[in-house]
Amino acid sequence: MITKFFLLDWKGLICALVLGGVVVAFSRDLWIRNLFLLVAFLLLSVFVTKYRHKEKREKGLYEHERGWENVISNGFIPGLCIVLFYFYREKFIFSYICSVAAVTSDKFASELGILSGNPISLKNFKRVKQGTSGAISAVGTFMAFVGSVIIGTIAYFLYKFDPFLVFYIGFAGFVGCFFDSFAGIFEEEGIGNKSTSNLICSAIGAILGLVVNW
């Protein structure tokens, strides 16, 4: 029942619990806030995945159950940021937030973008079929920013920082998502896969999060 709700198989659920344990163990006094942000990403991911799922299933684009690879590719960089936060405190808290914003942005773009018309390939700017890696749509691009800003807004209420940073987090997450799409071009050529693209996405978000401290 739990695995069905969170759209994870048992190995994926175990990895998610381990990731949550890392967040709790290395977050010091911010463990509730950091864990809440991670759970927010998970619930938002479930929502956008299940949204109009029958239509996605008819198109052959519905991913009902994800495994440990998906959890690690989305959660490794945020988890690493939390470990670094344990040792360096403030320097990595925005890296964590922006990395979560990036993977949320990618999730919104991919799950909601496929509900629009055929996307445009970043490789040759031609129309391609829905679900093609390395392609973007107007709806997917807009929703990518929306997803990232939602995480930024949640983070604002959790951490009480300058409201302007909500938009910076939205920007950082959106840029991470764009790099994910760009990496998708190489996926189509057999170089890398969705997991490596997700890692790139979250890593770009984390790097942009460090800029806040500079």
Coordinates of C-alpha atoms in Angstrom, one line a residue:
M1 CA 0.0 0.0 0.0
I2 CA 2.8 2.4 0.9
T3 CA 4.8 1.6 -2.2
K4 CA 1.7 2.0 -4.3
F5 CA 1.0 5.5 -2.9
F6 CA 4.5 6.8 -3.3
L7 CA 5.0 5.1 -6.7
L8 CA 8.1 3.3 -5.6
D9 CA 9.0 -0.4 -5.5
W10 CA 10.4 -1.9 -2.3
K11 CA 14.0 -1.2 -3.1
G12 CA 13.1 2.4 -4.0
L13 CA 11.2 2.8 -0.8
I14 CA 14.1 1.5 1.3
C15 CA 16.5 3.9 -0.5
A16 CA 14.0 6.8 0.2
L17 CA 14.0 5.8 3.9
V18 CA 17.8 5.7 4.0
L19 CA 17.9 9.2 2.4
G20 CA 15.5 10.4 4.9
G21 CA 17.6 8.9 7.7
V22 CA 20.7 10.8 6.3
V23 CA 18.8 14.0 6.3
V24 CA 17.7 13.5 9.9
A25 CA 21.1 12.4 11.1
F26 CA 23.2 15.2 9.5
S27 CA 20.8 18.2 9.7
R28 CA 21.5 19.0 13.3
D29 CA 18.8 21.4 14.6
L30 CA 17.2 21.8 11.2
W31 CA 16.3 18.2 10.7
I32 CA 12.5 18.8 10.8
R33 CA 12.7 21.6 8.2
N34 CA 15.1 19.7 5.9
L35 CA 13.1 16.5 6.1
F36 CA 9.8 18.4 5.5
L37 CA 11.3 19.9 2.3
L38 CA 12.3 16.5 1.0
V39 CA 8.9 15.0 1.8
A40 CA 7.3 18.0 0.0
F41 CA 9.3 17.1 -3.1
L42 CA 8.1 13.5 -2.8
L43 CA 4.4 14.4 -2.4
L44 CA 4.6 16.9 -5.2
S45 CA 6.2 14.3 -7.4
V46 CA 3.4 11.8 -6.6
F47 CA 0.8 14.5 -7.4
V48 CA 2.1 15.5 -10.8
T49 CA 2.8 11.9 -11.8
K50 CA -0.7 10.8 -11.0
Y51 CA -2.3 13.9 -12.5
R52 CA -4.2 12.8 -15.6
H53 CA -2.5 9.4 -15.3
K54 CA -5.0 7.7 -17.5
E55 CA -4.1 10.0 -20.4
K56 CA -0.4 9.4 -19.8
R57 CA -1.1 5.6 -19.7
E58 CA -2.8 5.8 -23.1
K59 CA 0.2 7.5 -24.5
G60 CA 2.5 4.9 -23.0
L61 CA 4.3 7.6 -20.9
Y62 CA 3.0 6.7 -17.4
E63 CA 5.6 5.6 -14.9
H64 CA 3.6 3.9 -12.2
E65 CA 6.5 2.5 -10.2
R66 CA 10.0 3.8 -9.8
G67 CA 13.1 2.0 -8.4
W68 CA 16.2 2.7 -6.4
E69 CA 18.0 4.2 -9.3
N70 CA 15.4 6.9 -9.6
V71 CA 15.6 7.7 -5.8
I72 CA 19.4 7.8 -5.9
S73 CA 19.6 9.9 -9.0
N74 CA 17.2 12.5 -7.6
G75 CA 18.3 12.3 -3.9
F76 CA 22.1 11.7 -4.0
I77 CA 23.1 15.4 -4.4
P78 CA 20.5 16.8 -1.9
G79 CA 21.8 14.1 0.5
L80 CA 25.4 15.1 -0.1
C81 CA 24.5 18.7 0.5
I82 CA 23.0 17.8 3.9
V83 CA 26.2 15.9 4.9
L84 CA 28.3 18.9 3.9
F85 CA 25.9 21.1 5.8
Y86 CA 26.7 19.1 8.9
F87 CA 30.3 20.2 8.7
Y88 CA 30.0 23.6 7.1
R89 CA 26.6 24.8 8.3
E90 CA 25.2 27.8 6.3
K91 CA 27.4 27.3 3.3
F92 CA 25.3 24.3 2.0
I93 CA 21.8 24.9 3.2
F94 CA 20.9 26.8 0.0
S95 CA 22.6 24.2 -2.0
Y96 CA 20.3 21.6 -0.5
I97 CA 17.2 23.8 -1.1
C98 CA 18.2 24.6 -4.7
S99 CA 19.0 21.0 -5.5
V100 CA 15.6 19.9 -4.3
A101 CA 14.1 22.8 -6.4
A102 CA 15.9 21.5 -9.4
V103 CA 14.7 17.9 -9.2
T104 CA 11.1 19.2 -8.5
S105 CA 11.4 21.5 -11.5
D106 CA 12.4 18.5 -13.7
K107 CA 9.6 16.4 -12.3
F108 CA 7.0 19.1 -13.1
A109 CA 8.4 19.7 -16.6
S110 CA 8.5 16.0 -17.5
E111 CA 5.2 14.9 -16.0
L112 CA 3.1 18.0 -17.0
G113 CA 4.9 18.8 -20.2
I114 CA 3.9 15.5 -21.8
L115 CA 0.3 16.6 -21.6
S116 CA 0.8 19.3 -24.1
G117 CA 1.6 19.1 -27.8
N118 CA 4.7 17.6 -29.3
P119 CA 7.8 19.2 -27.9
I120 CA 10.8 20.8 -29.7
S121 CA 14.2 19.0 -29.7
L122 CA 17.0 21.1 -28.3
K123 CA 19.3 19.3 -30.8
N124 CA 17.7 20.5 -34.1
F125 CA 14.7 22.5 -32.9
K126 CA 12.3 20.2 -34.7
R127 CA 9.1 18.7 -33.4
V128 CA 9.5 15.3 -31.8
K129 CA 7.2 12.8 -30.2
Q130 CA 6.1 13.3 -26.6
G131 CA 8.5 11.7 -24.0
T132 CA 11.6 12.2 -26.2
S133 CA 14.7 13.2 -24.1
G134 CA 16.3 16.5 -24.9
A135 CA 13.1 18.1 -25.9
I136 CA 11.1 20.9 -24.3
S137 CA 7.5 22.3 -24.6
A138 CA 6.0 25.7 -23.7
V139 CA 3.9 24.0 -21.0
G140 CA 6.7 21.9 -19.6
T141 CA 9.0 25.0 -19.5
F142 CA 6.5 27.0 -17.6
M143 CA 5.6 24.3 -15.2
A144 CA 9.3 23.7 -14.6
F145 CA 9.6 27.2 -13.2
V146 CA 6.3 26.8 -11.2
G147 CA 7.6 23.6 -9.5
S148 CA 10.8 25.3 -8.6
V149 CA 9.1 28.3 -7.2
I150 CA 6.8 26.1 -5.1
I151 CA 9.8 24.6 -3.4
G152 CA 11.3 28.1 -2.9
T153 CA 8.0 29.2 -1.3
I154 CA 7.9 26.2 1.0
A155 CA 11.5 26.8 1.9
Y156 CA 10.8 30.5 2.7
F157 CA 8.2 29.5 5.3
L158 CA 10.5 26.9 6.7
Y159 CA 13.8 28.8 6.9
K160 CA 12.6 32.5 7.0
F161 CA 15.1 34.0 4.6
D162 CA 14.9 37.1 2.3
P163 CA 11.6 36.8 0.2
F164 CA 13.6 37.7 -2.9
L165 CA 15.5 34.4 -2.6
V166 CA 12.3 32.6 -3.4
F167 CA 12.7 33.7 -7.0
Y168 CA 16.4 32.9 -7.0
I169 CA 15.6 29.4 -5.9
G170 CA 13.1 29.2 -8.7
F171 CA 15.7 30.4 -11.1
A172 CA 18.3 27.9 -9.8
G173 CA 15.9 25.0 -10.0
F174 CA 14.8 26.0 -13.5
V175 CA 18.4 26.2 -14.8
G176 CA 19.1 22.8 -13.3
C177 CA 16.0 21.5 -15.2
F178 CA 17.3 23.0 -18.4
F179 CA 20.6 21.3 -18.0
D180 CA 18.7 18.0 -17.5
S181 CA 16.9 18.6 -20.8
F182 CA 20.2 19.5 -22.5
A183 CA 21.7 16.2 -21.2
G184 CA 18.7 14.5 -22.7
I185 CA 20.2 15.2 -26.1
F186 CA 23.1 12.9 -25.3
E187 CA 20.6 10.3 -23.9
E188 CA 19.1 10.0 -27.3
E189 CA 22.6 9.3 -28.7
G190 CA 23.2 6.6 -26.2
I191 CA 25.4 8.7 -23.9
G192 CA 24.1 8.6 -20.4
N193 CA 20.6 7.9 -19.2
K194 CA 17.8 9.5 -17.2
S195 CA 19.7 8.9 -14.0
T196 CA 22.8 10.8 -15.1
S197 CA 20.6 13.6 -16.4
N198 CA 18.9 13.8 -13.0
L199 CA 22.3 13.9 -11.2
I200 CA 23.4 16.8 -13.5
C201 CA 20.1 18.6 -12.8
S202 CA 20.4 18.4 -9.0
A203 CA 24.2 19.2 -9.2
I204 CA 23.6 22.4 -11.1
G205 CA 20.9 23.4 -8.6
A206 CA 23.3 22.8 -5.7
I207 CA 26.1 24.7 -7.4
L208 CA 23.8 27.7 -8.0
G209 CA 22.8 27.4 -4.3
L210 CA 26.4 28.1 -3.3
V211 CA 26.2 31.5 -5.1
V212 CA 23.9 32.8 -2.4
N213 CA 26.7 32.5 0.1
W214 CA 29.1 34.4 -2.2

